[in-house]
Coordinates of C-alpha atoms in Angstrom, one line a residue:
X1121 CA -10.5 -16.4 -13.3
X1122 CA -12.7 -13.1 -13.3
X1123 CA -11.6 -10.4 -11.2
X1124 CA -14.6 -8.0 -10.3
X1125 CA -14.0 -4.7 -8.8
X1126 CA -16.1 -2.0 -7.3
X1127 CA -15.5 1.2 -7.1
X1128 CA -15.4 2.4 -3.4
X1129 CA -15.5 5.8 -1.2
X1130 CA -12.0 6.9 -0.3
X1131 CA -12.7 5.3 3.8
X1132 CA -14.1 2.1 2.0
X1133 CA -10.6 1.5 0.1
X1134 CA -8.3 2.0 3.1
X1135 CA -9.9 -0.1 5.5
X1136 CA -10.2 -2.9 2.8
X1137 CA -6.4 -2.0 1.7
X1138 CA -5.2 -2.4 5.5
X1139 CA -2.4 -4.9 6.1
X1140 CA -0.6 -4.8 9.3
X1141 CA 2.1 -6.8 10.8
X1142 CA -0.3 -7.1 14.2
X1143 CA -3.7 -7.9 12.2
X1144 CA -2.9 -9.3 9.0
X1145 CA -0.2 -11.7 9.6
X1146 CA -1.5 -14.8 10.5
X1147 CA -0.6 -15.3 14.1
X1148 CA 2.9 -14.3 13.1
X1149 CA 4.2 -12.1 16.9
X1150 CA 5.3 -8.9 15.7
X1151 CA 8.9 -9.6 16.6
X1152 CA 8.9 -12.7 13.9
X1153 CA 7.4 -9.7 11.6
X1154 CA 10.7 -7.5 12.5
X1155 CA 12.6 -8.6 9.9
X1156 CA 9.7 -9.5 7.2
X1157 CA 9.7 -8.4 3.6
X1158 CA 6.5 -7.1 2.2
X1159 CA 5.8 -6.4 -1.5
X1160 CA 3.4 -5.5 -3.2
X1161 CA 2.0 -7.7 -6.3
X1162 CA 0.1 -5.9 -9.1
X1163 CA -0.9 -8.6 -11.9
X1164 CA -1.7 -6.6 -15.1
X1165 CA -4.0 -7.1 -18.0
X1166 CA -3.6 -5.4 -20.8
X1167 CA -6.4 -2.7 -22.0
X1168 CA -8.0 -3.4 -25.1
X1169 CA -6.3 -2.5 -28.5
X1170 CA -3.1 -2.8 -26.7
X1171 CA -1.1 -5.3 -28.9
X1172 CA 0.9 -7.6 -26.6
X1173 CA 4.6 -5.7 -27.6
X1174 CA 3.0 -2.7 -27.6
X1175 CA 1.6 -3.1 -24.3
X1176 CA 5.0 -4.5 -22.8
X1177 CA 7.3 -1.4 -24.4
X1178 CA 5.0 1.2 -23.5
X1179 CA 5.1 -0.8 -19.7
X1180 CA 8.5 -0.5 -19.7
X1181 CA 9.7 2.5 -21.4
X1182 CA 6.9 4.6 -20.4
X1183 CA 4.6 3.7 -17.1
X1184 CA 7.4 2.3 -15.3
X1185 CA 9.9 5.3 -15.4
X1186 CA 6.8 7.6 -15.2
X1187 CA 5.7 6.0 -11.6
X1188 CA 8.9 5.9 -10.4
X1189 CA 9.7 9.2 -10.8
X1190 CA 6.9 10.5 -8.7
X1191 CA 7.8 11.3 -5.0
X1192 CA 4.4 9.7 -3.8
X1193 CA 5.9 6.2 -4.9
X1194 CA 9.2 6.2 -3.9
X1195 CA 8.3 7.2 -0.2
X1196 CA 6.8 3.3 0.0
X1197 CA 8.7 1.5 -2.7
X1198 CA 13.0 0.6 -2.0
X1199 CA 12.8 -1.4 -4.9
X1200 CA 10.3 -1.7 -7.9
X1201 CA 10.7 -4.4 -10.9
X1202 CA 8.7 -5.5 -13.7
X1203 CA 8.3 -9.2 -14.8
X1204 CA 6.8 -8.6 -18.8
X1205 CA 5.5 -12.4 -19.6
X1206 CA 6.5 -13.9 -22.9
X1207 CA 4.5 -16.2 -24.8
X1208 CA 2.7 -19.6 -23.6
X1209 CA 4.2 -22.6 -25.0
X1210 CA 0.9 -23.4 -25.1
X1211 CA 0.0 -20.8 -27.2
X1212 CA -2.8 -19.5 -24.8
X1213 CA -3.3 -15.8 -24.2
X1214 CA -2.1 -15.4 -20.6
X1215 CA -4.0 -13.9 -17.5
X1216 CA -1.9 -11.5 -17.0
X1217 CA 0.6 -9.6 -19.1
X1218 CA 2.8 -8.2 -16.7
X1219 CA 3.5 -8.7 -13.0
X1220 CA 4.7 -5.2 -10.8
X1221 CA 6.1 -6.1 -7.9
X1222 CA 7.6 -3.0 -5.5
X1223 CA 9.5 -4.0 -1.8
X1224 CA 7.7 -2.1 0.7
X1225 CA 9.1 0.8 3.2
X1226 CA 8.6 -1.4 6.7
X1227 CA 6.2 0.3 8.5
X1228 CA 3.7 -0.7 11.7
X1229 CA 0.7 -0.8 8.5
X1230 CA 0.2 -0.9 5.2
X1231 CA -3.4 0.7 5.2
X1232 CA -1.8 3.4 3.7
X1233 CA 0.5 3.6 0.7
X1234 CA 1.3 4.9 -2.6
X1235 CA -2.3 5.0 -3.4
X1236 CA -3.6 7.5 -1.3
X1237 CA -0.7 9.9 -2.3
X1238 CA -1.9 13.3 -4.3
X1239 CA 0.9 12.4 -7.2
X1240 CA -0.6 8.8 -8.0
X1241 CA -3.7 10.7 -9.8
X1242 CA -0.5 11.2 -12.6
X1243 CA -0.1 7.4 -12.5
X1244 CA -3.8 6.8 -11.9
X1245 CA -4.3 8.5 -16.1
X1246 CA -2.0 5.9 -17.1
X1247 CA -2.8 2.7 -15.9
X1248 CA -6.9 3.9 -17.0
X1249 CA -5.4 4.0 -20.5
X1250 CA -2.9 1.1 -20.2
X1251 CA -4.9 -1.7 -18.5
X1252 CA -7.6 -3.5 -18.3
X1253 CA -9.1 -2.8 -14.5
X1254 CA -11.4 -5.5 -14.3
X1255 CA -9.0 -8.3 -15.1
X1256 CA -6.0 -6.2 -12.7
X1257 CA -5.3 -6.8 -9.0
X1258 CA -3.4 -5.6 -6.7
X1259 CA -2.2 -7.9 -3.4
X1260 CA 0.6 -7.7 -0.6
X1261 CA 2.4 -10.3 0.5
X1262 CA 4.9 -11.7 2.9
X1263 CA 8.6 -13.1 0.9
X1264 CA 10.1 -16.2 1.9
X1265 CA 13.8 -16.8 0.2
X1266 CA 13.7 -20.8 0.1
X1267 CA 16.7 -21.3 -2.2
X1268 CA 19.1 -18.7 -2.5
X1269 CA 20.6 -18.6 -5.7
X1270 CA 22.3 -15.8 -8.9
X1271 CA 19.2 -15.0 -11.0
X1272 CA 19.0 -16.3 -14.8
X1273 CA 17.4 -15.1 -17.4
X1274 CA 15.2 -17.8 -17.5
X1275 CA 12.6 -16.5 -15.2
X1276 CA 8.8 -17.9 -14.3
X1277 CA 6.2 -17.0 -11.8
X1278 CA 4.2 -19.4 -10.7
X1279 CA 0.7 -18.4 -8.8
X1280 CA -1.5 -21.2 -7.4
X1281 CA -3.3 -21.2 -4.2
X1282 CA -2.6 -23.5 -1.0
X1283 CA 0.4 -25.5 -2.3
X1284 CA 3.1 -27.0 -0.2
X1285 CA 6.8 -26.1 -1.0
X1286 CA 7.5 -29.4 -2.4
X1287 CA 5.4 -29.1 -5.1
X1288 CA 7.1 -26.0 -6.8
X1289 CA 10.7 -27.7 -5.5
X1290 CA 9.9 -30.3 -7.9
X1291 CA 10.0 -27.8 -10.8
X1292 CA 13.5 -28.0 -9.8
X1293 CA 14.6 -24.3 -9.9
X1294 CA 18.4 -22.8 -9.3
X1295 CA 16.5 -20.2 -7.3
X1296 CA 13.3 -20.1 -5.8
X1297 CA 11.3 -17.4 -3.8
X1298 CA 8.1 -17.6 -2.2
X1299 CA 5.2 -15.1 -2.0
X1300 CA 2.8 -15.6 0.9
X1301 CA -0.3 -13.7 -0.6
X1302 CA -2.8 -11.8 1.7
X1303 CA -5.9 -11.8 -0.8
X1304 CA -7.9 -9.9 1.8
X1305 CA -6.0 -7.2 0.6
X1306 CA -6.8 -7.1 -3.1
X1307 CA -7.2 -4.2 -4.6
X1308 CA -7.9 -2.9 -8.5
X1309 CA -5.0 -0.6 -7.9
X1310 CA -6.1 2.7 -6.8
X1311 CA -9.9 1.9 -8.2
X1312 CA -10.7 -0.1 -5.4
X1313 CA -11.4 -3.6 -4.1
X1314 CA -11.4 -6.7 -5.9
X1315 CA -11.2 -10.3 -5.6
X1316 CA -8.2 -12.6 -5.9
X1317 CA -8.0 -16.1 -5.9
X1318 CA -4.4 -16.9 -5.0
X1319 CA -2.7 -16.7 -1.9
X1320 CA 1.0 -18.0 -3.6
X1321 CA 3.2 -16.5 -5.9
X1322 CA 6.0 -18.0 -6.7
X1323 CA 9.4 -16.7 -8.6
X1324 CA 11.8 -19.6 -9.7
X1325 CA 14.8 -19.1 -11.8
X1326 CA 16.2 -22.0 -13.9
X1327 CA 19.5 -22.8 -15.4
X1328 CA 18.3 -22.3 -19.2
X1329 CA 15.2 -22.0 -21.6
X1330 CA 14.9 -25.9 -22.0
X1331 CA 14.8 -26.3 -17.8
X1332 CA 11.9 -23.8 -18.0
X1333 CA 10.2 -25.4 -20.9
X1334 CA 9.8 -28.3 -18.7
X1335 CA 8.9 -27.1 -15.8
X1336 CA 6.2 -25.4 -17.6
X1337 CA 4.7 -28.8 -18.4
X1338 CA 5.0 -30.3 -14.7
X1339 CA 3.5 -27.0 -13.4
X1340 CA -0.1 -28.3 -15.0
X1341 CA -0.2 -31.1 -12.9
X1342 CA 0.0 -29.0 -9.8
X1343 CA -3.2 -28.7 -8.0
X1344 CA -5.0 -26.0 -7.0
X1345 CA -7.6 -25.2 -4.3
X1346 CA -9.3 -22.3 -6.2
X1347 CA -8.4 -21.5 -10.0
X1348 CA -6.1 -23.8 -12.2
X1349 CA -2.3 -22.9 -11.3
X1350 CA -0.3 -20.2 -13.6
X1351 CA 2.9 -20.5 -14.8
X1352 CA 3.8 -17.5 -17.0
X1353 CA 7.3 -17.3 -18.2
X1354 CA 8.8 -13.8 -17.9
X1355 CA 12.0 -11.2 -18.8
X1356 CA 12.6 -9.2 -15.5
X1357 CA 13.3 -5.5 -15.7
X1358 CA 14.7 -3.9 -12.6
X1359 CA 13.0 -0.2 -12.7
X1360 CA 15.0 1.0 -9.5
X1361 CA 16.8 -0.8 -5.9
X1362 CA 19.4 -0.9 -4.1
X1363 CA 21.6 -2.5 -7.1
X1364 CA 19.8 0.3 -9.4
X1365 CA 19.4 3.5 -7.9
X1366 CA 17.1 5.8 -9.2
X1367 CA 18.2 8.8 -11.4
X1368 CA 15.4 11.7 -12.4
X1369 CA 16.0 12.5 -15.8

């Protein structure tokens, strides 16, 4: 999949940023919205001469704490974690090296956000030296908790585009949660608009590394409307939330 961004005019980027329980929920009456969860997805490619443990300690120890500690982000973010994926069985170099996701502040819209904040030009510097912004994207999406469960270690995301519940069921996760993806909403971060191809990101927990192996394999057969279907195993790294408050240093 190629991801090609433009860069846009500050007007250009909020309008094409805009997500709003009454416009951008499908049909969905704003009292079924009430009680929605929104997040925010950034899938992250590493930046050239960025070794892959380099990129994922740096991601961690540094970008992470360094976002989070800037007021701009936490005034639209209750919880932010990091999903750092590990190798391919496969041995391929995956799409994406890391997946941000950050639970949103309800709010009527989402046109505006951390973004268009004066402290993200201090994360902005970063993620210009840390990724690679034409292979990054940024999308918001509804949650769906379809099977409840304790989180493992053994952690996957999943991202395909128009697939039906049972196909990821039969991956046969301990815990599942869905990710309705707007892709109208893509975004190269704060560099503005993009194109992405899924509208379905899944996160499914399973009961050890051999359960995940396998659903690794099964996850190729899955079809796809648009590009193939990802499954990128990952370590999860709660930055902050309500089980992790935040703590300036």
């Amino acid at each position: 999949m190629s991801l090609k961004n433009r860069q846009t005019t500050n007007k250009e980027f909020v309008d094409h940023e805009a997500f709003s329980p009454q416009t951008c929920t499908r049909g969905w009456s704003v009292s079924q919205t009430s009680l929605t969860t929104y997040r925010r997805h950034s899938f992250l490619k590493r930046a050239s001469g960025w070794s892959r443990r380099d990129f994922s300690h740096y991601y961690e120890h540094h970008h992470g704490p360094l976002a989070a500690g800037l007021d701009g982000f936490r005034k639209f973010a209750t919880r932010y974690v990091q999903n750092h994926v590990d190798y391919l069985p496969d041995g391929a170099d995956p799409l994406f090296d890391g997946v941000s996701m950050t639970t949103q502040v309800p709010r009527e819209d989402y046109s505006r956000g951390f973004f268009n904040e004066p402290d993200y030009e201090t994360a902005k510097m970063d993620e210009e030296r840390l990724f690679d912004l034409n292979r990054t994207a940024s999308v918001l999406g509804r949650e769906e908790i379809v099977l409840p469960g304790t989180p493992s270690p053994h952690k996957a995301l999943i991202i395909t585009s128009g697939q039906s519940l049972q196909s990821i069921q039969l991956l046969r996760p301990t815990k599942l949660v869905l990710n309705h993806l707007d892709p109208l909403t893509a975004s190269a971060l704060g560099f503005g608009s993009t194109a992405f191809e899924y509208d379905l990101l899944a996160e499914a927990w399973f009961e050890n590394k051999d359960a995940r192996m396998n659903a690794f394999g099964a996850s190729l057969l899955i079809p796809s409307n648009t590009a193939p279907t990802l499954f990128l195993p990952v370590r999860e790294v709660i930055i902050f939330g309500p089980e992790k408050p935040w703590v300036s240093s």
